[in-house]
Short mmCIF file of C-alpha atoms and ligand atoms in Angstrom, two decimals:
data_model
loop_
_atom_site.label_atom_id
_atom_site.label_comp_id
_atom_site.label_asym_id
_atom_site.label_seq_id
_atom_site.Cartn_x
_atom_site.Cartn_y
_atom_site.Cartn_z
CA MET A 19 235.30 144.06 233.69
CA SER A 20 235.46 147.58 232.32
CA ALA A 21 234.04 150.68 233.97
CA ARG A 22 235.32 152.88 231.18
CA GLU A 23 232.51 152.40 228.69
CA HIS A 24 230.11 155.40 228.44
CA ASN A 25 232.34 157.17 230.94
CA ASP A 26 234.23 159.72 228.89
CA GLU A 27 233.47 162.52 231.32
CA SER A 28 235.05 160.64 234.25
CA SER A 29 238.56 161.90 233.65
CA LYS A 30 237.36 165.45 234.39
CA ARG A 31 235.47 164.44 237.48
CA ARG A 32 236.89 165.60 240.83
CA VAL A 33 236.04 163.10 243.51
CA ALA A 34 236.16 163.57 247.32
CA TYR A 35 236.41 160.46 249.52
CA VAL A 36 235.58 160.86 253.16
CA TYR A 37 238.06 158.93 255.27
CA SER A 38 240.10 158.91 258.47
CA PRO A 39 241.43 155.91 260.44
CA GLU A 40 239.36 156.97 263.45
CA TYR A 41 236.18 157.16 261.36
CA ILE A 42 236.70 153.64 259.91
CA GLU A 43 237.49 152.29 263.33
CA THR A 44 234.26 153.81 264.71
CA CYS A 45 232.16 152.37 261.85
CA ASP A 46 233.75 148.93 262.23
CA THR A 47 232.03 148.60 265.65
CA LEU A 48 228.58 148.38 264.06
CA SER A 49 227.51 144.89 265.14
CA LYS A 50 225.47 144.07 262.04
CA VAL A 51 228.40 144.65 259.71
CA PRO A 52 231.56 144.17 261.78
CA ASN A 53 234.75 145.43 260.16
CA ARG A 54 232.90 146.16 256.91
CA ALA A 55 234.15 149.75 256.80
CA SER A 56 237.76 148.47 257.05
CA MET A 57 237.25 145.84 254.37
CA VAL A 58 235.75 148.38 251.96
CA HIS A 59 238.47 150.96 252.53
CA SER A 60 241.29 148.42 252.43
CA LEU A 61 240.14 147.07 249.06
CA ILE A 62 239.79 150.58 247.58
CA GLU A 63 243.30 151.33 248.87
CA ALA A 64 244.76 148.02 247.68
CA TYR A 65 243.53 148.73 244.15
CA GLY A 66 245.44 152.01 244.23
CA LEU A 67 242.39 154.26 243.90
CA LEU A 68 243.11 156.65 246.77
CA PRO A 69 245.65 158.88 244.89
CA HIS A 70 242.94 159.65 242.31
CA MET A 71 240.60 161.24 244.85
CA SER A 72 240.98 163.94 247.40
CA VAL A 73 240.77 162.22 250.74
CA VAL A 74 238.84 164.35 253.22
CA LYS A 75 238.83 163.95 256.94
CA PRO A 76 235.25 163.77 258.23
CA GLN A 77 233.92 166.08 260.94
CA VAL A 78 231.89 164.62 263.78
CA ALA A 79 228.30 165.97 263.74
CA THR A 80 227.32 168.16 266.63
CA MET A 81 224.05 167.66 268.55
CA GLU A 82 222.70 170.76 266.75
CA GLU A 83 223.57 169.37 263.34
CA MET A 84 221.86 166.07 264.01
CA ALA A 85 218.88 167.98 265.48
CA MET A 86 218.30 169.43 261.97
CA PHE A 87 216.36 166.22 261.47
CA HIS A 88 216.23 164.22 264.72
CA THR A 89 214.30 165.28 267.79
CA ASP A 90 216.16 166.54 270.86
CA SER A 91 214.53 163.87 273.03
CA TYR A 92 215.71 161.05 270.71
CA LEU A 93 219.27 162.40 270.59
CA GLU A 94 219.39 162.98 274.31
CA HIS A 95 218.21 159.43 274.97
CA LEU A 96 220.73 157.98 272.53
CA HIS A 97 223.42 160.01 274.26
CA LYS A 98 222.36 158.80 277.71
CA ILE A 99 222.24 155.09 277.00
CA SER A 100 225.41 155.25 274.87
CA GLN A 101 227.55 156.07 277.89
CA ASP A 102 227.35 152.64 279.48
CA GLY A 103 225.75 150.69 276.61
CA ASP A 104 222.54 150.17 278.59
CA ASN A 105 220.40 147.83 276.50
CA ASP A 106 217.66 147.53 279.14
CA ASP A 107 216.43 151.12 279.54
CA PRO A 108 212.64 150.85 279.45
CA GLN A 109 212.35 154.06 277.46
CA SER A 110 214.44 152.62 274.64
CA VAL A 111 211.51 150.75 273.14
CA ASP A 112 209.80 154.05 272.38
CA TYR A 113 212.83 155.11 270.34
CA GLY A 114 213.11 151.90 268.33
CA LEU A 115 216.22 150.83 270.21
CA GLY A 116 216.63 147.14 271.07
CA TYR A 117 216.12 144.14 268.77
CA ASP A 118 216.99 145.53 265.33
CA CYS A 119 219.06 148.39 266.69
CA PRO A 120 220.96 147.08 269.74
CA VAL A 121 222.46 149.57 272.15
CA VAL A 122 226.20 149.31 272.61
CA GLU A 123 228.62 151.59 274.40
CA GLY A 124 229.53 154.52 272.21
CA ILE A 125 226.55 154.18 269.87
CA PHE A 126 225.94 157.96 270.04
CA ASP A 127 229.57 158.55 268.90
CA TYR A 128 229.03 156.21 266.03
CA ALA A 129 225.84 158.10 265.02
CA ALA A 130 227.64 161.43 265.24
CA ALA A 131 230.59 160.12 263.17
CA VAL A 132 228.38 158.78 260.36
CA GLY A 133 226.13 161.88 260.32
CA GLY A 134 229.23 164.16 260.36
CA ALA A 135 230.92 162.25 257.54
CA THR A 136 227.92 162.65 255.23
CA LEU A 137 227.68 166.35 256.18
CA THR A 138 231.41 166.71 255.35
CA ALA A 139 230.84 165.10 251.97
CA ALA A 140 227.86 167.40 251.28
CA ALA A 141 229.97 170.46 252.32
CA CYS A 142 232.69 169.45 249.80
CA LEU A 143 230.04 169.56 247.04
CA LEU A 144 228.63 172.89 248.21
CA ASP A 145 232.13 174.39 248.36
CA GLN A 146 232.71 173.12 244.78
CA LYS A 147 235.79 171.19 245.87
CA CYS A 148 234.51 168.19 243.92
CA GLU A 149 231.71 166.99 241.65
CA VAL A 150 231.23 163.67 243.36
CA ALA A 151 231.62 162.99 247.12
CA ILE A 152 231.66 159.49 248.60
CA ASN A 153 230.88 158.18 252.10
CA TRP A 154 230.56 154.38 251.83
CA ALA A 155 230.04 154.04 255.55
CA GLY A 156 226.92 156.17 255.37
CA GLY A 157 223.45 155.60 253.82
CA TRP A 158 221.39 154.65 256.87
CA HIS A 159 218.04 155.37 255.24
CA HIS A 160 215.58 153.80 257.71
CA ALA A 161 216.13 156.04 260.79
CA LYS A 162 213.16 158.33 261.63
CA LYS A 163 213.37 161.67 263.34
CA ASP A 164 212.61 160.12 266.76
CA GLU A 165 213.29 156.44 266.14
CA ALA A 166 216.13 154.11 265.26
CA SER A 167 215.06 151.48 262.73
CA GLY A 168 216.58 148.63 260.68
CA PHE A 169 220.20 148.99 261.94
CA CYS A 170 219.98 152.74 261.40
CA TYR A 171 220.58 155.07 264.39
CA VAL A 172 220.97 158.34 262.49
CA ASN A 173 219.57 159.19 259.09
CA ASP A 174 222.74 160.64 257.57
CA ALA A 175 221.04 160.64 254.06
CA VAL A 176 218.40 163.08 255.35
CA LEU A 177 221.14 165.24 256.96
CA GLY A 178 223.08 165.21 253.68
CA ILE A 179 220.03 166.24 251.64
CA LEU A 180 219.26 169.05 254.12
CA LYS A 181 222.82 170.27 253.76
CA LEU A 182 222.60 170.18 249.92
CA ARG A 183 219.33 172.11 250.17
CA GLU A 184 221.28 175.07 251.68
CA LYS A 185 222.44 175.93 248.13
CA HIS A 186 220.34 173.82 245.84
CA GLU A 187 216.67 174.42 245.20
CA ARG A 188 215.78 170.83 244.16
CA VAL A 189 217.58 167.79 245.46
CA LEU A 190 216.94 164.30 244.10
CA TYR A 191 217.35 161.22 246.35
CA VAL A 192 217.91 157.90 244.56
CA ASP A 193 217.89 154.71 246.59
CA VAL A 194 218.93 151.42 245.08
CA ASP A 195 219.24 149.46 248.36
CA LEU A 196 217.25 146.20 248.54
CA HIS A 197 214.99 147.86 251.15
CA HIS A 198 212.58 150.76 250.75
CA GLY A 199 214.22 154.10 251.73
CA ASP A 200 211.31 154.76 254.12
CA GLY A 201 213.06 157.13 256.58
CA VAL A 202 214.16 159.51 253.75
CA GLU A 203 210.84 159.33 251.92
CA GLU A 204 208.96 160.11 255.20
CA ALA A 205 211.29 163.03 256.06
CA PHE A 206 210.48 164.75 252.78
CA SER A 207 206.99 163.42 252.01
CA PHE A 208 205.40 166.85 252.38
CA THR A 209 207.81 168.81 250.24
CA SER A 210 208.17 169.41 246.52
CA LYS A 211 211.83 170.45 246.95
CA VAL A 212 213.17 166.95 247.47
CA MET A 213 212.08 164.08 245.20
CA THR A 214 212.73 160.62 246.55
CA VAL A 215 213.03 157.61 244.26
CA SER A 216 213.40 154.12 245.71
CA LEU A 217 213.68 150.77 243.91
CA HIS A 218 213.28 147.94 246.32
CA LYS A 219 211.90 144.56 247.15
CA PHE A 220 208.19 144.87 248.09
CA SER A 221 206.69 141.73 249.42
CA PRO A 222 204.36 140.81 252.34
CA GLY A 223 206.32 140.61 255.56
CA PHE A 224 209.51 142.06 254.07
CA PHE A 225 211.00 144.97 255.98
CA PRO A 226 209.99 147.81 256.20
CA GLY A 227 206.74 146.96 254.47
CA THR A 228 206.23 150.34 252.81
CA GLY A 229 206.96 151.67 249.29
CA ASP A 230 204.12 150.52 247.05
CA VAL A 231 203.89 152.16 243.63
CA CYS A 232 200.84 154.18 244.69
CA ASP A 233 202.71 155.78 247.62
CA THR A 234 203.51 159.12 245.98
CA GLY A 235 203.99 161.66 248.76
CA LEU A 236 201.51 163.86 250.69
CA GLY A 237 200.17 167.42 250.54
CA LYS A 238 202.60 169.65 248.63
CA GLY A 239 204.87 166.65 248.30
CA ARG A 240 202.36 164.58 246.41
CA TRP A 241 204.02 163.08 243.29
CA TYR A 242 207.45 163.80 244.67
CA ALA A 243 207.92 160.34 246.08
CA VAL A 244 208.48 157.61 243.53
CA ASN A 245 208.44 153.92 244.49
CA ILE A 246 209.40 151.00 242.29
CA PRO A 247 208.37 147.72 244.02
CA LEU A 248 210.21 144.67 242.66
CA GLU A 249 210.19 140.94 243.26
CA ASP A 250 213.02 138.54 244.02
CA GLY A 251 215.64 137.45 241.52
CA ILE A 252 215.93 140.63 239.39
CA GLN A 253 219.22 140.78 237.45
CA ASP A 254 221.38 143.57 235.97
CA ASP A 255 219.76 144.03 232.56
CA ARG A 256 216.17 144.26 233.67
CA TYR A 257 217.02 146.39 236.64
CA PHE A 258 218.89 148.82 234.44
CA GLN A 259 215.99 148.92 231.99
CA VAL A 260 213.53 149.82 234.76
CA PHE A 261 215.99 152.26 236.37
CA THR A 262 216.62 154.24 233.17
CA SER A 263 212.92 154.36 232.18
CA VAL A 264 212.05 155.84 235.54
CA MET A 265 215.03 158.15 235.89
CA GLN A 266 214.56 159.74 232.47
CA GLU A 267 211.03 160.64 233.54
CA VAL A 268 212.09 161.80 236.97
CA ARG A 269 214.85 164.05 235.55
CA SER A 270 212.66 165.66 232.94
CA GLN A 271 209.82 166.31 235.44
CA PHE A 272 211.86 167.36 238.47
CA ASN A 273 215.00 168.90 236.93
CA PRO A 274 217.20 168.34 240.00
CA GLU A 275 220.16 170.59 240.89
CA ALA A 276 221.93 168.01 243.04
CA VAL A 277 221.67 164.29 243.67
CA LEU A 278 222.21 162.07 246.70
CA MET A 279 222.40 158.39 245.81
CA GLN A 280 222.16 155.53 248.31
CA LEU A 281 223.91 152.42 246.90
CA GLY A 282 223.14 149.66 249.41
CA ALA A 283 224.79 146.41 248.29
CA ASP A 284 222.27 143.97 249.77
CA THR A 285 220.92 143.62 246.20
CA MET A 286 224.07 141.64 245.24
CA ALA A 287 223.95 137.96 244.37
CA GLY A 288 225.28 136.06 247.38
CA ASP A 289 223.91 138.48 249.98
CA PRO A 290 222.38 136.71 252.96
CA MET A 291 219.16 138.62 252.21
CA CYS A 292 218.92 136.19 249.26
CA SER A 293 216.53 138.43 247.31
CA PHE A 294 217.82 140.23 244.24
CA ASN A 295 220.47 138.78 241.96
CA MET A 296 222.51 141.83 240.92
CA THR A 297 226.22 142.33 240.24
CA PRO A 298 228.35 145.50 240.59
CA VAL A 299 228.29 145.87 236.78
CA GLY A 300 224.51 146.45 236.81
CA VAL A 301 224.62 148.94 239.67
CA ALA A 302 227.57 150.78 238.02
CA LYS A 303 225.47 151.25 234.86
CA CYS A 304 222.73 152.83 236.97
CA LEU A 305 225.28 155.05 238.69
CA LEU A 306 226.77 156.16 235.38
CA HIS A 307 223.31 157.06 234.13
CA VAL A 308 222.98 159.48 237.01
CA LEU A 309 226.60 160.75 236.76
CA GLN A 310 226.20 161.70 233.09
CA TRP A 311 223.77 164.40 234.17
CA GLN A 312 226.87 166.13 235.60
CA LEU A 313 225.21 167.39 238.74
CA PRO A 314 226.87 167.59 242.21
CA THR A 315 226.38 164.02 243.45
CA LEU A 316 226.81 162.53 246.91
CA LEU A 317 227.20 158.76 247.04
CA LEU A 318 226.43 156.73 250.14
CA GLY A 319 226.56 153.04 251.03
CA GLY A 320 223.79 151.36 253.02
CA GLY A 321 222.93 147.67 253.40
CA GLY A 322 225.28 144.88 252.30
CA TYR A 323 225.58 141.83 254.55
CA ASN A 324 227.91 139.70 252.46
CA LEU A 325 230.88 141.79 253.56
CA ALA A 326 233.28 140.71 250.82
CA ASN A 327 230.70 141.28 248.07
CA THR A 328 229.85 144.65 249.51
CA ALA A 329 233.56 145.64 249.40
CA ARG A 330 233.77 144.29 245.81
CA CYS A 331 230.69 146.36 244.82
CA TRP A 332 231.70 149.65 246.34
CA THR A 333 235.30 149.34 245.11
CA PHE A 334 234.03 148.69 241.60
CA LEU A 335 231.67 151.68 241.89
CA THR A 336 234.53 153.90 243.12
CA ALA A 337 236.55 152.84 240.07
CA THR A 338 233.54 153.55 237.87
CA VAL A 339 233.27 157.11 239.21
CA LEU A 340 237.00 157.56 238.52
CA GLY A 341 236.87 155.94 235.07
CA LYS A 342 239.44 153.30 236.13
CA THR A 343 239.52 149.66 234.98
CA LEU A 344 240.39 147.25 237.74
CA SER A 345 242.12 143.90 237.45
CA SER A 346 239.95 140.87 238.24
CA GLU A 347 242.48 139.54 240.72
CA ILE A 348 241.97 140.82 244.21
CA PRO A 349 245.30 142.45 245.24
CA ASP A 350 247.12 141.14 248.29
CA HIS A 351 246.05 143.09 251.35
CA GLU A 352 244.97 142.67 254.97
CA PHE A 353 241.60 141.06 254.17
CA PHE A 354 242.74 139.00 251.12
CA THR A 355 241.60 135.72 252.61
CA GLU A 356 238.02 136.96 252.83
CA TYR A 357 237.77 136.84 249.03
CA GLY A 358 238.24 133.08 248.54
CA PRO A 359 237.80 130.71 246.96
CA ASP A 360 238.16 132.55 243.65
CA TYR A 361 239.86 135.79 244.85
CA SER A 362 238.19 137.59 242.01
CA LEU A 363 236.54 141.06 241.90
CA GLU A 364 233.58 139.85 239.91
CA ILE A 365 230.31 138.63 241.45
CA SER A 366 228.46 136.02 239.41
CA PRO A 367 224.71 136.00 239.45
CA SER A 368 223.25 132.84 241.02
CA CYS A 369 220.83 130.59 239.16
CA ARG A 370 217.76 131.63 241.14
CA PRO A 371 214.71 132.49 238.97
CA ASP A 372 213.70 136.09 238.29
CA ARG A 373 210.21 136.40 239.86
CA ASN A 374 209.49 139.72 238.15
CA ASP A 375 206.71 139.37 235.67
CA SER A 376 207.29 141.55 232.55
CA LYS A 377 203.74 142.79 232.52
CA HIS A 378 204.07 143.82 236.19
CA LEU A 379 207.21 145.75 235.46
CA GLU A 380 205.68 147.47 232.46
CA ARG A 381 202.73 148.46 234.58
CA VAL A 382 205.00 149.88 237.29
CA ILE A 383 206.91 151.92 234.72
CA SER A 384 203.83 153.18 232.97
CA THR A 385 202.28 154.03 236.33
CA VAL A 386 205.30 156.12 237.34
CA LYS A 387 205.30 157.78 233.95
CA GLY A 388 201.55 158.29 233.99
CA ILE A 389 201.34 159.82 237.45
CA LYS A 390 202.48 163.22 236.36
CA ASP A 391 200.23 163.21 233.27
CA VAL A 392 197.32 162.22 235.40
CA CYS A 393 198.28 165.04 237.76
CA VAL A 394 198.12 167.63 235.03
CA TYR A 395 194.81 166.26 233.78
CA TRP A 396 193.63 166.17 237.32
CA ARG A 397 194.36 169.87 238.02
CA LEU A 398 192.59 170.77 234.81
CA GLN A 399 189.60 168.81 235.94
CA VAL A 400 189.59 170.53 239.32
CA ARG A 401 189.40 173.88 237.57
CA LEU A 402 186.57 172.72 235.37
CA CYS A 403 184.67 170.95 238.10
CA VAL A 404 184.77 173.43 240.97
CA GLY A 405 181.26 173.66 242.44
CA VAL A 406 179.82 171.00 240.15
CA GLU A 407 178.58 167.73 241.53
CA ARG A 408 180.14 164.88 239.65
CA LYS A 409 180.41 161.19 239.82
CA GLN A 410 184.03 160.19 240.00
CA VAL A 411 185.10 156.96 238.42
CA CYS A 412 188.24 155.81 240.18
CA ALA A 413 190.77 153.45 238.82
CA CYS A 414 193.78 152.70 240.92
CA LEU A 415 197.09 153.11 239.21
CA CYS A 416 198.40 150.31 241.38
CA GLY A 417 196.10 147.97 239.44
CA ARG A 418 193.74 147.12 242.32
CA GLU A 419 189.96 146.88 241.76
CA PRO A 420 188.50 150.19 240.62
CA SER A 421 185.99 151.71 243.00
CA LEU A 422 183.38 154.41 242.82
CA THR A 423 182.96 157.49 244.90
CA TYR A 424 180.95 160.68 244.64
CA GLY A 425 181.97 164.19 245.48
CA PRO A 426 180.75 167.75 245.32
CA PHE A 427 183.96 169.43 244.40
CA VAL A 428 184.08 172.85 245.87
CA SER A 429 187.80 173.39 246.18
CA ALA A 430 191.09 171.96 245.15
CA TRP A 431 191.62 171.05 248.76
CA LEU A 432 188.47 168.93 248.91
CA PHE A 433 189.54 167.33 245.68
CA GLN A 434 192.71 166.08 247.30
CA CYS A 435 190.67 164.38 249.98
CA VAL A 436 188.55 162.63 247.42
CA VAL A 437 191.62 161.17 245.76
CA SER A 438 192.20 158.99 248.76
CA CYS A 439 188.91 157.36 247.91
CA VAL A 440 187.01 154.38 249.15
CA CYS A 441 189.53 151.72 248.26
CA SER A 442 191.88 153.56 250.67
CA CYS A 443 195.05 153.11 248.72
CA ARG A 444 195.46 156.67 247.55
CA CYS A 445 194.13 155.78 244.14
CA VAL A 446 193.95 158.32 241.37
CA PRO A 447 190.79 159.05 239.43
CA LEU A 448 191.29 158.42 235.77
CA ARG A 449 187.89 159.37 234.38
CA TRP A 450 185.09 161.66 235.27
CA MET A 451 181.43 161.51 234.51
CA LYS A 452 178.62 163.97 235.01
CA VAL A 453 175.97 162.64 237.38
ZN1 ZN B 21 218.89 147.28 252.82
#
């Protein structure tokens, strides 16, 4: 397994790796992924990768720093219940705490540690101490400003992006976790300064249920959210093909100054989510595609519920960033026995079928590529049509049944309303006819 291909720039890349024993110990307490932080770090260390990076001790986020995104009332509540691990506070339901996000003693300290670590990584990039900064214990993309969600108590990805925005005009968020990066998309849905791109499983009943291709952002942020819904069973080659097609378009349209990438490993073959069928090699190719832009890049973890496979994946990605080739044999270390029966770094795809229909994937890609063109066409039409009554022929880019609506277009603002037309899925008008 070689991470060296297409990676000539890697030798020049300075990499910061956020780590302290206390930080890892705190992250190990997360009940959904117990000891995962230790397993990931130990494998990276066992492969001898630490001397090739600058190891940076993470700060703990202050209340004020977390309040850059989260509401005071949410943070105060989290702080209150964290002191004795009270899982029965009646108010907790309002803040999404309970079932998916259980309350345990010290949960506030965990949130502050994760948030602080991603802020530390972002600060290393802003101070130009590195070109790539890594926090594998971060990437909790579901948390909302006033709500915990999907194992996420603090949205460190949002905090990291806000930090990068202190010096960078346009920040790109790329999310390759199995789940839609809904918390990050929602946080920036109204701005054109942060573009969010999420590739994820989109299927009825699958968490969080958002992220259809026609969800493109709101108000000023319209067209600055990109969603790539995928079906079960996708493998490395096809995923990479979709990823590069979309990212080429995203880069040329948005021209980002910095990137934050969430690399959740619940897409791996063998994950209990049992959905995608990826290996670290496929994800590494996607990562290299972004790294070759040579922009300040912050890398975060995320999901990953087969703990050994998650450690394999993020270790391989760390080596990819550093341009190192790793031996297939897992080195002897504290968690060695977790890697049986083969004790190998590779993850083999399972034989489950790929449910992604080629025509569907082509339509998703052409939709994403077409959206901006339609947008330009659309603005032109607004100029031409102001004050003129027209019949609008709507065709949804998401491929649903076209529908008709009428509108006297008196302003660009009204025009925006009309776009969310009768089929109520934010469809986009493709053709116009005079009445
Ligand atoms: Zn996930």
